[in-house]
Amino acid sequence: MSSPRGRGRPRGGTDSRARILAAATEEFGEHGYDRATIRAIAARAGVDPALVHHYFGAKADLFAESIGVPLRPDLDVPRILEGPREEVGERIVRYVLGRLEQPDVRRRTVTVLRAALGAGPMAQPLIGFLSRELIAKVAGATGAEDGPLRANLVASQVVGMVIARYVVRLEPLASASVDEVAALIGPTLQRYLYG
Amino acid sequence: MSSPRGRGRPRGGTDSRARILAAATEEFGEHGYDRATIRAIAARAGVDPALVHHYFGAKADLFAESIGVPLRPDLDVPRILEGPREEVGERIVRYVLGRLEQPDVRRRTVTVLRAALGAGPMAQPLIGFLSRELIAKVAGATGAEDGPLRANLVASQVVGMVIARYVVRLEPLASASVDEVAALIGPTLQRYLYG
């Protein structure tokens, strides 16, 4: 799998890369995800916009790097939404749990989730990122006029599941198997999407 | 409605009351909700346990006062669980939204929710309080062997709904009417409880 960062590194690359990441964090924090631009981030870092694309690819990649979490709903969600429609609810639960059962992903996701729910500078950009890259795609997939509301409901149950199982660690939900949780929560997402 | 605080106030009452509240916050923070006792709180405040009961009633009252939020699931939930079983899901949603549509309740609840999801000293006591006073009661009401898991699922959707609508303010969910939200999320809770 070829990544934008795999294409070789110019002299002084580590410095530029770190400067771009710092500039991106500032830019996302000040202007939110939607209004931040690669051009403004490049200007802030004192580099050419082409170098930002070279290191990080698209804005979604740069955002994921800047929060240090491998969240790429823009890549993963279309794959989940393909395949048999009657199993989409369960596939979403299995995807989320599949990622979060990995300890390092879980640790970083919980940190980001806490930041998103707090009042820190990255809260609004994170919500913007998820709205644009995740919720809008789910809304489109429903093919329904009230797709955005349906996607909000899916998000509400997914966030609640993650908090109950991984942040608050409610028992017995925290110790239930992925299969059990998928069988219990999958139908809820199914109804929100297509019910 | 008679409250424990309505029974008259001894001389120096304001001082004792404040000392008891400070002692309660420390005790809950150090030992959690379940293991904190009125006796230990009284000792810490240098007062007689009877005075703690006089001012605050039961441990649940004292906890609600110490976090500054009028959360009394131990009183409200039994009322919600009475009445027609087929409407319990909707009644829960209407109860939660009914409280949170009040700006001062919303503001304080969001603060407490952020504290509960953070790593502060009141996070674990709050989770203990809700597990003991709310989730255990809901679990009992299902009359099912897997009642605790069902109650966890209800909690996951309720917390997710509160976060999506009031903390993150996802649109269009944040602007939807209480009736709409009750019609959408009520059946989910219904299925988790009795499905």
PDB file of N, CA and C in Angstrom, chain B residues 73-172:
ATOM      1  N   PRO B  73     -32.187  10.006  39.917  1.00  0.00           N
ATOM      2  CA  PRO B  73     -32.759   8.831  39.253  1.00  0.00           C
ATOM      3  C   PRO B  73     -33.405   7.872  40.229  1.00  0.00           C
ATOM      4  N   ASP B  74     -32.889   7.834  41.460  1.00  0.00           N
ATOM      5  CA  ASP B  74     -33.467   6.891  42.422  1.00  0.00           C
ATOM      6  C   ASP B  74     -34.921   7.230  42.731  1.00  0.00           C
ATOM      7  N   LEU B  75     -35.273   8.540  42.600  1.00  0.00           N
ATOM      8  CA  LEU B  75     -36.664   8.938  42.821  1.00  0.00           C
ATOM      9  C   LEU B  75     -37.476   8.912  41.531  1.00  0.00           C
ATOM     10  N   ASP B  76     -36.860   9.339  40.423  1.00  0.00           N
ATOM     11  CA  ASP B  76     -37.622   9.523  39.187  1.00  0.00           C
ATOM     12  C   ASP B  76     -37.847   8.217  38.427  1.00  0.00           C
ATOM     13  N   VAL B  77     -36.829   7.346  38.460  1.00  0.00           N
ATOM     14  CA  VAL B  77     -36.898   6.167  37.603  1.00  0.00           C
ATOM     15  C   VAL B  77     -38.056   5.229  37.961  1.00  0.00           C
ATOM     16  N   PRO B  78     -38.279   4.946  39.247  1.00  0.00           N
ATOM     17  CA  PRO B  78     -39.406   4.056  39.545  1.00  0.00           C
ATOM     18  C   PRO B  78     -40.725   4.588  38.967  1.00  0.00           C
ATOM     19  N   ARG B  79     -40.890   5.908  38.999  1.00  0.00           N
ATOM     20  CA  ARG B  79     -42.113   6.510  38.443  1.00  0.00           C
ATOM     21  C   ARG B  79     -42.191   6.259  36.933  1.00  0.00           C
ATOM     22  N   ILE B  80     -41.044   6.404  36.260  1.00  0.00           N
ATOM     23  CA  ILE B  80     -41.024   6.201  34.811  1.00  0.00           C
ATOM     24  C   ILE B  80     -41.318   4.754  34.458  1.00  0.00           C
ATOM     25  N   LEU B  81     -40.821   3.840  35.294  1.00  0.00           N
ATOM     26  CA  LEU B  81     -40.964   2.422  34.980  1.00  0.00           C
ATOM     27  C   LEU B  81     -42.363   1.904  35.281  1.00  0.00           C
ATOM     28  N   GLU B  82     -43.129   2.686  36.041  1.00  0.00           N
ATOM     29  CA  GLU B  82     -44.530   2.324  36.224  1.00  0.00           C
ATOM     30  C   GLU B  82     -45.307   2.702  34.961  1.00  0.00           C
ATOM     31  N   GLY B  83     -46.581   2.317  34.911  1.00  0.00           N
ATOM     32  CA  GLY B  83     -47.372   2.703  33.746  1.00  0.00           C
ATOM     33  C   GLY B  83     -47.169   1.714  32.613  1.00  0.00           C
ATOM     34  N   PRO B  84     -47.832   1.980  31.481  1.00  0.00           N
ATOM     35  CA  PRO B  84     -47.858   1.001  30.380  1.00  0.00           C
ATOM     36  C   PRO B  84     -46.457   0.631  29.925  1.00  0.00           C
ATOM     37  N   ARG B  85     -46.179  -0.672  29.923  1.00  0.00           N
ATOM     38  CA  ARG B  85     -44.846  -1.156  29.586  1.00  0.00           C
ATOM     39  C   ARG B  85     -44.458  -0.796  28.156  1.00  0.00           C
ATOM     40  N   GLU B  86     -45.423  -0.775  27.250  1.00  0.00           N
ATOM     41  CA  GLU B  86     -45.077  -0.554  25.844  1.00  0.00           C
ATOM     42  C   GLU B  86     -44.676   0.881  25.553  1.00  0.00           C
ATOM     43  N   GLU B  87     -44.756   1.749  26.564  1.00  0.00           N
ATOM     44  CA  GLU B  87     -44.364   3.151  26.338  1.00  0.00           C
ATOM     45  C   GLU B  87     -43.152   3.546  27.174  1.00  0.00           C
ATOM     46  N   VAL B  88     -42.513   2.586  27.815  1.00  0.00           N
ATOM     47  CA  VAL B  88     -41.401   2.932  28.707  1.00  0.00           C
ATOM     48  C   VAL B  88     -40.253   3.595  27.941  1.00  0.00           C
ATOM     49  N   GLY B  89     -39.931   3.056  26.757  1.00  0.00           N
ATOM     50  CA  GLY B  89     -38.833   3.611  25.972  1.00  0.00           C
ATOM     51  C   GLY B  89     -39.045   5.095  25.702  1.00  0.00           C
ATOM     52  N   GLU B  90     -40.235   5.434  25.235  1.00  0.00           N
ATOM     53  CA  GLU B  90     -40.540   6.838  24.954  1.00  0.00           C
ATOM     54  C   GLU B  90     -40.548   7.673  26.220  1.00  0.00           C
ATOM     55  N   ARG B  91     -41.068   7.097  27.313  1.00  0.00           N
ATOM     56  CA  ARG B  91     -41.106   7.874  28.563  1.00  0.00           C
ATOM     57  C   ARG B  91     -39.693   8.210  29.049  1.00  0.00           C
ATOM     58  N   ILE B  92     -38.763   7.281  28.863  1.00  0.00           N
ATOM     59  CA  ILE B  92     -37.381   7.571  29.287  1.00  0.00           C
ATOM     60  C   ILE B  92     -36.821   8.731  28.467  1.00  0.00           C
ATOM     61  N   VAL B  93     -37.001   8.673  27.151  1.00  0.00           N
ATOM     62  CA  VAL B  93     -36.478   9.756  26.298  1.00  0.00           C
ATOM     63  C   VAL B  93     -37.121  11.085  26.694  1.00  0.00           C
ATOM     64  N   ARG B  94     -38.431  11.076  26.897  1.00  0.00           N
ATOM     65  CA  ARG B  94     -39.124  12.324  27.254  1.00  0.00           C
ATOM     66  C   ARG B  94     -38.664  12.859  28.610  1.00  0.00           C
ATOM     67  N   TYR B  95     -38.399  11.971  29.533  1.00  0.00           N
ATOM     68  CA  TYR B  95     -37.909  12.398  30.847  1.00  0.00           C
ATOM     69  C   TYR B  95     -36.547  13.081  30.716  1.00  0.00           C
ATOM     70  N   VAL B  96     -35.625  12.408  30.009  1.00  0.00           N
ATOM     71  CA  VAL B  96     -34.264  12.959  29.878  1.00  0.00           C
ATOM     72  C   VAL B  96     -34.309  14.294  29.136  1.00  0.00           C
ATOM     73  N   LEU B  97     -35.018  14.333  28.018  1.00  0.00           N
ATOM     74  CA  LEU B  97     -35.087  15.575  27.249  1.00  0.00           C
ATOM     75  C   LEU B  97     -35.814  16.660  28.038  1.00  0.00           C
ATOM     76  N   GLY B  98     -36.855  16.256  28.748  1.00  0.00           N
ATOM     77  CA  GLY B  98     -37.611  17.235  29.536  1.00  0.00           C
ATOM     78  C   GLY B  98     -36.722  17.955  30.537  1.00  0.00           C
ATOM     79  N   ARG B  99     -35.827  17.200  31.177  1.00  0.00           N
ATOM     80  CA  ARG B  99     -34.892  17.837  32.112  1.00  0.00           C
ATOM     81  C   ARG B  99     -33.895  18.710  31.363  1.00  0.00           C
ATOM     82  N   LEU B 100     -33.338  18.174  30.281  1.00  0.00           N
ATOM     83  CA  LEU B 100     -32.223  18.852  29.617  1.00  0.00           C
ATOM     84  C   LEU B 100     -32.668  20.026  28.751  1.00  0.00           C
ATOM     85  N   GLU B 101     -33.952  20.120  28.474  1.00  0.00           N
ATOM     86  CA  GLU B 101     -34.414  21.305  27.742  1.00  0.00           C
ATOM     87  C   GLU B 101     -34.423  22.538  28.641  1.00  0.00           C
ATOM     88  N   GLN B 102     -34.265  22.352  29.941  1.00  0.00           N
ATOM     89  CA  GLN B 102     -34.147  23.498  30.854  1.00  0.00           C
ATOM     90  C   GLN B 102     -32.687  23.957  30.863  1.00  0.00           C
ATOM     91  N   PRO B 103     -32.457  25.241  30.468  1.00  0.00           N
ATOM     92  CA  PRO B 103     -31.069  25.682  30.274  1.00  0.00           C
ATOM     93  C   PRO B 103     -30.159  25.460  31.474  1.00  0.00           C
ATOM     94  N   ASP B 104     -30.632  25.715  32.693  1.00  0.00           N
ATOM     95  CA  ASP B 104     -29.711  25.571  33.835  1.00  0.00           C
ATOM     96  C   ASP B 104     -29.398  24.100  34.106  1.00  0.00           C
ATOM     97  N   VAL B 105     -30.397  23.235  33.933  1.00  0.00           N
ATOM     98  CA  VAL B 105     -30.141  21.798  34.107  1.00  0.00           C
ATOM     99  C   VAL B 105     -29.173  21.320  33.030  1.00  0.00           C
ATOM    100  N   ARG B 106     -29.389  21.810  31.802  1.00  0.00           N
ATOM    101  CA  ARG B 106     -28.523  21.401  30.695  1.00  0.00           C
ATOM    102  C   ARG B 106     -27.073  21.809  30.976  1.00  0.00           C
ATOM    103  N   ARG B 107     -26.893  23.055  31.393  1.00  0.00           N
ATOM    104  CA  ARG B 107     -25.543  23.562  31.622  1.00  0.00           C
ATOM    105  C   ARG B 107     -24.825  22.716  32.679  1.00  0.00           C
ATOM    106  N   ARG B 108     -25.526  22.469  33.791  1.00  0.00           N
ATOM    107  CA  ARG B 108     -24.877  21.712  34.866  1.00  0.00           C
ATOM    108  C   ARG B 108     -24.669  20.255  34.482  1.00  0.00           C
ATOM    109  N   THR B 109     -25.612  19.686  33.727  1.00  0.00           N
ATOM    110  CA  THR B 109     -25.472  18.286  33.332  1.00  0.00           C
ATOM    111  C   THR B 109     -24.291  18.108  32.384  1.00  0.00           C
ATOM    112  N   VAL B 110     -24.133  19.051  31.452  1.00  0.00           N
ATOM    113  CA  VAL B 110     -23.006  18.957  30.514  1.00  0.00           C
ATOM    114  C   VAL B 110     -21.684  19.038  31.278  1.00  0.00           C
ATOM    115  N   THR B 111     -21.629  19.916  32.270  1.00  0.00           N
ATOM    116  CA  THR B 111     -20.417  20.018  33.090  1.00  0.00           C
ATOM    117  C   THR B 111     -20.119  18.690  33.781  1.00  0.00           C
ATOM    118  N   VAL B 112     -21.165  18.109  34.370  1.00  0.00           N
ATOM    119  CA  VAL B 112     -20.978  16.849  35.098  1.00  0.00           C
ATOM    120  C   VAL B 112     -20.600  15.719  34.139  1.00  0.00           C
ATOM    121  N   LEU B 113     -21.231  15.719  32.969  1.00  0.00           N
ATOM    122  CA  LEU B 113     -20.949  14.680  31.982  1.00  0.00           C
ATOM    123  C   LEU B 113     -19.491  14.768  31.546  1.00  0.00           C
ATOM    124  N   ARG B 114     -19.024  15.985  31.317  1.00  0.00           N
ATOM    125  CA  ARG B 114     -17.611  16.155  30.936  1.00  0.00           C
ATOM    126  C   ARG B 114     -16.701  15.653  32.051  1.00  0.00           C
ATOM    127  N   ALA B 115     -17.077  15.954  33.297  1.00  0.00           N
ATOM    128  CA  ALA B 115     -16.265  15.480  34.429  1.00  0.00           C
ATOM    129  C   ALA B 115     -16.270  13.950  34.469  1.00  0.00           C
ATOM    130  N   ALA B 116     -17.439  13.353  34.213  1.00  0.00           N
ATOM    131  CA  ALA B 116     -17.561  11.895  34.293  1.00  0.00           C
ATOM    132  C   ALA B 116     -16.713  11.212  33.226  1.00  0.00           C
ATOM    133  N   LEU B 117     -16.569  11.860  32.078  1.00  0.00           N
ATOM    134  CA  LEU B 117     -15.827  11.254  30.978  1.00  0.00           C
ATOM    135  C   LEU B 117     -14.356  11.605  31.053  1.00  0.00           C
ATOM    136  N   GLY B 118     -14.014  12.522  31.924  1.00  0.00           N
ATOM    137  CA  GLY B 118     -12.627  12.913  32.069  1.00  0.00           C
ATOM    138  C   GLY B 118     -11.931  12.001  33.068  1.00  0.00           C
ATOM    139  N   ALA B 119     -10.823  12.481  33.576  1.00  0.00           N
ATOM    140  CA  ALA B 119     -10.050  11.658  34.499  1.00  0.00           C
ATOM    141  C   ALA B 119     -10.035  12.296  35.883  1.00  0.00           C
ATOM    142  N   GLY B 120     -10.948  13.239  36.143  1.00  0.00           N
ATOM    143  CA  GLY B 120     -10.983  13.947  37.421  1.00  0.00           C
ATOM    144  C   GLY B 120     -11.432  13.041  38.557  1.00  0.00           C
ATOM    145  N   PRO B 121     -11.333  13.536  39.792  1.00  0.00           N
ATOM    146  CA  PRO B 121     -11.620  12.698  40.969  1.00  0.00           C
ATOM    147  C   PRO B 121     -13.103  12.310  41.082  1.00  0.00           C
ATOM    148  N   MET B 122     -14.016  13.062  40.426  1.00  0.00           N
ATOM    149  CA  MET B 122     -15.427  12.721  40.570  1.00  0.00           C
ATOM    150  C   MET B 122     -15.925  11.789  39.464  1.00  0.00           C
ATOM    151  N   ALA B 123     -15.062  11.412  38.535  1.00  0.00           N
ATOM    152  CA  ALA B 123     -15.521  10.558  37.435  1.00  0.00           C
ATOM    153  C   ALA B 123     -16.021   9.215  37.958  1.00  0.00           C
ATOM    154  N   GLN B 124     -15.194   8.501  38.717  1.00  0.00           N
ATOM    155  CA  GLN B 124     -15.595   7.179  39.198  1.00  0.00           C
ATOM    156  C   GLN B 124     -16.793   7.235  40.153  1.00  0.00           C
ATOM    157  N   PRO B 125     -16.824   8.177  41.104  1.00  0.00           N
ATOM    158  CA  PRO B 125     -18.009   8.246  41.972  1.00  0.00           C
ATOM    159  C   PRO B 125     -19.300   8.480  41.194  1.00  0.00           C
ATOM    160  N   LEU B 126     -19.233   9.312  40.159  1.00  0.00           N
ATOM    161  CA  LEU B 126     -20.448   9.586  39.382  1.00  0.00           C
ATOM    162  C   LEU B 126     -20.921   8.321  38.681  1.00  0.00           C
ATOM    163  N   ILE B 127     -19.984   7.577  38.114  1.00  0.00           N
ATOM    164  CA  ILE B 127     -20.347   6.335  37.442  1.00  0.00           C
ATOM    165  C   ILE B 127     -20.913   5.338  38.459  1.00  0.00           C
ATOM    166  N   GLY B 128     -20.312   5.311  39.643  1.00  0.00           N
ATOM    167  CA  GLY B 128     -20.826   4.437  40.699  1.00  0.00           C
ATOM    168  C   GLY B 128     -22.246   4.807  41.101  1.00  0.00           C
ATOM    169  N   PHE B 129     -22.477   6.093  41.248  1.00  0.00           N
ATOM    170  CA  PHE B 129     -23.806   6.604  41.613  1.00  0.00           C
ATOM    171  C   PHE B 129     -24.837   6.180  40.574  1.00  0.00           C
ATOM    172  N   LEU B 130     -24.522   6.411  39.291  1.00  0.00           N
ATOM    173  CA  LEU B 130     -25.484   6.091  38.236  1.00  0.00           C
ATOM    174  C   LEU B 130     -25.679   4.584  38.116  1.00  0.00           C
ATOM    175  N   SER B 131     -24.617   3.800  38.302  1.00  0.00           N
ATOM    176  CA  SER B 131     -24.753   2.344  38.217  1.00  0.00           C
ATOM    177  C   SER B 131     -25.671   1.837  39.311  1.00  0.00           C
ATOM    178  N   ARG B 132     -25.429   2.348  40.525  1.00  0.00           N
ATOM    179  CA  ARG B 132     -26.172   1.859  41.669  1.00  0.00           C
ATOM    180  C   ARG B 132     -27.613   2.356  41.681  1.00  0.00           C
ATOM    181  N   GLU B 133     -27.771   3.660  41.396  1.00  0.00           N
ATOM    182  CA  GLU B 133     -29.096   4.269  41.592  1.00  0.00           C
ATOM    183  C   GLU B 133     -29.966   4.203  40.349  1.00  0.00           C
ATOM    184  N   LEU B 134     -29.338   4.072  39.179  1.00  0.00           N
ATOM    185  CA  LEU B 134     -30.116   4.145  37.949  1.00  0.00           C
ATOM    186  C   LEU B 134     -30.092   2.806  37.209  1.00  0.00           C
ATOM    187  N   ILE B 135     -28.892   2.361  36.828  1.00  0.00           N
ATOM    188  CA  ILE B 135     -28.797   1.190  35.963  1.00  0.00           C
ATOM    189  C   ILE B 135     -29.322  -0.056  36.670  1.00  0.00           C
ATOM    190  N   ALA B 136     -29.005  -0.197  37.949  1.00  0.00           N
ATOM    191  CA  ALA B 136     -29.485  -1.375  38.683  1.00  0.00           C
ATOM    192  C   ALA B 136     -31.011  -1.387  38.743  1.00  0.00           C
ATOM    193  N   LYS B 137     -31.622  -0.203  38.870  1.00  0.00           N
ATOM    194  CA  LYS B 137     -33.088  -0.144  38.941  1.00  0.00           C
ATOM    195  C   LYS B 137     -33.726  -0.481  37.599  1.00  0.00           C
ATOM    196  N   VAL B 138     -33.121   0.031  36.533  1.00  0.00           N
ATOM    197  CA  VAL B 138     -33.637  -0.281  35.203  1.00  0.00           C
ATOM    198  C   VAL B 138     -33.489  -1.783  34.934  1.00  0.00           C
ATOM    199  N   ALA B 139     -32.340  -2.335  35.312  1.00  0.00           N
ATOM    200  CA  ALA B 139     -32.096  -3.771  35.119  1.00  0.00           C
ATOM    201  C   ALA B 139     -33.165  -4.586  35.822  1.00  0.00           C
ATOM    202  N   GLY B 140     -33.485  -4.204  37.053  1.00  0.00           N
ATOM    203  CA  GLY B 140     -34.504  -4.917  37.812  1.00  0.00           C
ATOM    204  C   GLY B 140     -35.860  -4.845  37.130  1.00  0.00           C
ATOM    205  N   ALA B 141     -36.159  -3.695  36.561  1.00  0.00           N
ATOM    206  CA  ALA B 141     -37.472  -3.486  35.956  1.00  0.00           C
ATOM    207  C   ALA B 141     -37.705  -4.371  34.741  1.00  0.00           C
ATOM    208  N   THR B 142     -36.627  -4.775  34.060  1.00  0.00           N
ATOM    209  CA  THR B 142     -36.822  -5.614  32.872  1.00  0.00           C
ATOM    210  C   THR B 142     -37.333  -6.990  33.253  1.00  0.00           C
ATOM    211  N   GLY B 143     -37.033  -7.413  34.484  1.00  0.00           N
ATOM    212  CA  GLY B 143     -37.438  -8.738  34.923  1.00  0.00           C
ATOM    213  C   GLY B 143     -36.711  -9.839  34.160  1.00  0.00           C
ATOM    214  N   ALA B 144     -35.648  -9.483  33.429  1.00  0.00           N
ATOM    215  CA  ALA B 144     -34.932 -10.472  32.612  1.00  0.00           C
ATOM    216  C   ALA B 144     -33.627 -10.862  33.293  1.00  0.00           C
ATOM    217  N   GLU B 145     -33.161 -12.079  32.968  1.00  0.00           N
ATOM    218  CA  GLU B 145     -31.911 -12.560  33.538  1.00  0.00           C
ATOM    219  C   GLU B 145     -30.747 -11.685  33.082  1.00  0.00           C
ATOM    220  N   ASP B 146     -30.820 -11.222  31.817  1.00  0.00           N
ATOM    221  CA  ASP B 146     -29.759 -10.361  31.305  1.00  0.00           C
ATOM    222  C   ASP B 146     -30.124  -8.879  31.481  1.00  0.00           C
ATOM    223  N   GLY B 147     -30.886  -8.594  32.546  1.00  0.00           N
ATOM    224  CA  GLY B 147     -31.290  -7.214  32.835  1.00  0.00           C
ATOM    225  C   GLY B 147     -30.133  -6.227  32.897  1.00  0.00           C
ATOM    226  N   PRO B 148     -29.023  -6.576  33.577  1.00  0.00           N
ATOM    227  CA  PRO B 148     -27.909  -5.626  33.644  1.00  0.00           C
ATOM    228  C   PRO B 148     -27.353  -5.243  32.268  1.00  0.00           C
ATOM    229  N   LEU B 149     -27.229  -6.220  31.360  1.00  0.00           N
ATOM    230  CA  LEU B 149     -26.736  -5.898  30.020  1.00  0.00           C
ATOM    231  C   LEU B 149     -27.742  -5.000  29.291  1.00  0.00           C
ATOM    232  N   ARG B 150     -29.030  -5.317  29.436  1.00  0.00           N
ATOM    233  CA  ARG B 150     -30.062  -4.483  28.813  1.00  0.00           C
ATOM    234  C   ARG B 150     -30.002  -3.050  29.350  1.00  0.00           C
ATOM    235  N   ALA B 151     -29.816  -2.914  30.635  1.00  0.00           N
ATOM    236  CA  ALA B 151     -29.742  -1.574  31.222  1.00  0.00           C
ATOM    237  C   ALA B 151     -28.493  -0.830  30.729  1.00  0.00           C
ATOM    238  N   ASN B 152     -27.380  -1.554  30.532  1.00  0.00           N
ATOM    239  CA  ASN B 152     -26.172  -0.941  29.950  1.00  0.00           C
ATOM    240  C   ASN B 152     -26.462  -0.382  28.562  1.00  0.00           C
ATOM    241  N   LEU B 153     -27.212  -1.145  27.769  1.00  0.00           N
ATOM    242  CA  LEU B 153     -27.525  -0.694  26.407  1.00  0.00           C
ATOM    243  C   LEU B 153     -28.391   0.558  26.442  1.00  0.00           C
ATOM    244  N   VAL B 154     -29.376   0.575  27.351  1.00  0.00           N
ATOM    245  CA  VAL B 154     -30.206   1.777  27.510  1.00  0.00           C
ATOM    246  C   VAL B 154     -29.315   2.967  27.857  1.00  0.00           C
ATOM    247  N   ALA B 155     -28.400   2.755  28.813  1.00  0.00           N
ATOM    248  CA  ALA B 155     -27.510   3.849  29.224  1.00  0.00           C
ATOM    249  C   ALA B 155     -26.663   4.318  28.044  1.00  0.00           C
ATOM    250  N   SER B 156     -26.185   3.377  27.224  1.00  0.00           N
ATOM    251  CA  SER B 156     -25.315   3.759  26.104  1.00  0.00           C
ATOM    252  C   SER B 156     -26.068   4.667  25.125  1.00  0.00           C
ATOM    253  N   GLN B 157     -27.349   4.335  24.842  1.00  0.00           N
ATOM    254  CA  GLN B 157     -28.093   5.158  23.888  1.00  0.00           C
ATOM    255  C   GLN B 157     -28.498   6.498  24.509  1.00  0.00           C
ATOM    256  N   VAL B 158     -28.826   6.492  25.790  1.00  0.00           N
ATOM    257  CA  VAL B 158     -29.214   7.756  26.437  1.00  0.00           C
ATOM    258  C   VAL B 158     -28.016   8.705  26.515  1.00  0.00           C
ATOM    259  N   VAL B 159     -26.863   8.184  26.926  1.00  0.00           N
ATOM    260  CA  VAL B 159     -25.659   9.033  26.992  1.00  0.00           C
ATOM    261  C   VAL B 159     -25.296   9.545  25.599  1.00  0.00           C
ATOM    262  N   GLY B 160     -25.355   8.663  24.604  1.00  0.00           N
ATOM    263  CA  GLY B 160     -25.039   9.078  23.235  1.00  0.00           C
ATOM    264  C   GLY B 160     -25.994  10.154  22.739  1.00  0.00           C
ATOM    265  N   MET B 161     -27.281  10.014  23.072  1.00  0.00           N
ATOM    266  CA  MET B 161     -28.282  11.017  22.676  1.00  0.00           C
ATOM    267  C   MET B 161     -27.979  12.365  23.324  1.00  0.00           C
ATOM    268  N   VAL B 162     -27.656  12.341  24.607  1.00  0.00           N
ATOM    269  CA  VAL B 162     -27.376  13.594  25.322  1.00  0.00           C
ATOM    270  C   VAL B 162     -26.132  14.263  24.737  1.00  0.00           C
ATOM    271  N   ILE B 163     -25.110  13.477  24.465  1.00  0.00           N
ATOM    272  CA  ILE B 163     -23.882  14.050  23.905  1.00  0.00           C
ATOM    273  C   ILE B 163     -24.145  14.616  22.507  1.00  0.00           C
ATOM    274  N   ALA B 164     -24.841  13.848  21.659  1.00  0.00           N
ATOM    275  CA  ALA B 164     -25.055  14.302  20.280  1.00  0.00           C
ATOM    276  C   ALA B 164     -25.917  15.560  20.243  1.00  0.00           C
ATOM    277  N   ARG B 165     -26.943  15.607  21.105  1.00  0.00           N
ATOM    278  CA  ARG B 165     -27.886  16.725  21.039  1.00  0.00           C
ATOM    279  C   ARG B 165     -27.426  17.940  21.827  1.00  0.00           C
ATOM    280  N   TYR B 166     -26.810  17.731  22.996  1.00  0.00           N
ATOM    281  CA  TYR B 166     -26.548  18.862  23.890  1.00  0.00           C
ATOM    282  C   TYR B 166     -25.072  19.229  24.022  1.00  0.00           C
ATOM    283  N   VAL B 167     -24.171  18.268  23.835  1.00  0.00           N
ATOM    284  CA  VAL B 167     -22.748  18.597  23.988  1.00  0.00           C
ATOM    285  C   VAL B 167     -22.153  18.946  22.624  1.00  0.00           C
ATOM    286  N   VAL B 168     -22.245  18.000  21.681  1.00  0.00           N
ATOM    287  CA  VAL B 168     -21.682  18.226  20.347  1.00  0.00           C
ATOM    288  C   VAL B 168     -22.643  19.047  19.487  1.00  0.00           C
ATOM    289  N   ARG B 169     -23.918  18.988  19.799  1.00  0.00           N
ATOM    290  CA  ARG B 169     -24.969  19.704  19.070  1.00  0.00           C
ATOM    291  C   ARG B 169     -24.976  19.384  17.590  1.00  0.00           C
ATOM    292  N   LEU B 170     -25.060  18.090  17.298  1.00  0.00           N
ATOM    293  CA  LEU B 170     -25.173  17.646  15.905  1.00  0.00           C
ATOM    294  C   LEU B 170     -26.483  18.114  15.319  1.00  0.00           C
ATOM    295  N   GLU B 171     -26.411  18.693  14.119  1.00  0.00           N
ATOM    296  CA  GLU B 171     -27.640  19.038  13.416  1.00  0.00           C
ATOM    297  C   GLU B 171     -27.899  18.002  12.328  1.00  0.00           C
ATOM    298  N   PRO B 172     -29.190  17.664  12.138  1.00  0.00           N
ATOM    299  CA  PRO B 172     -30.423  18.277  12.636  1.00  0.00           C
ATOM    300  C   PRO B 172     -30.935  17.734  13.974  1.00  0.00           C
TER     301      PRO B 172
END
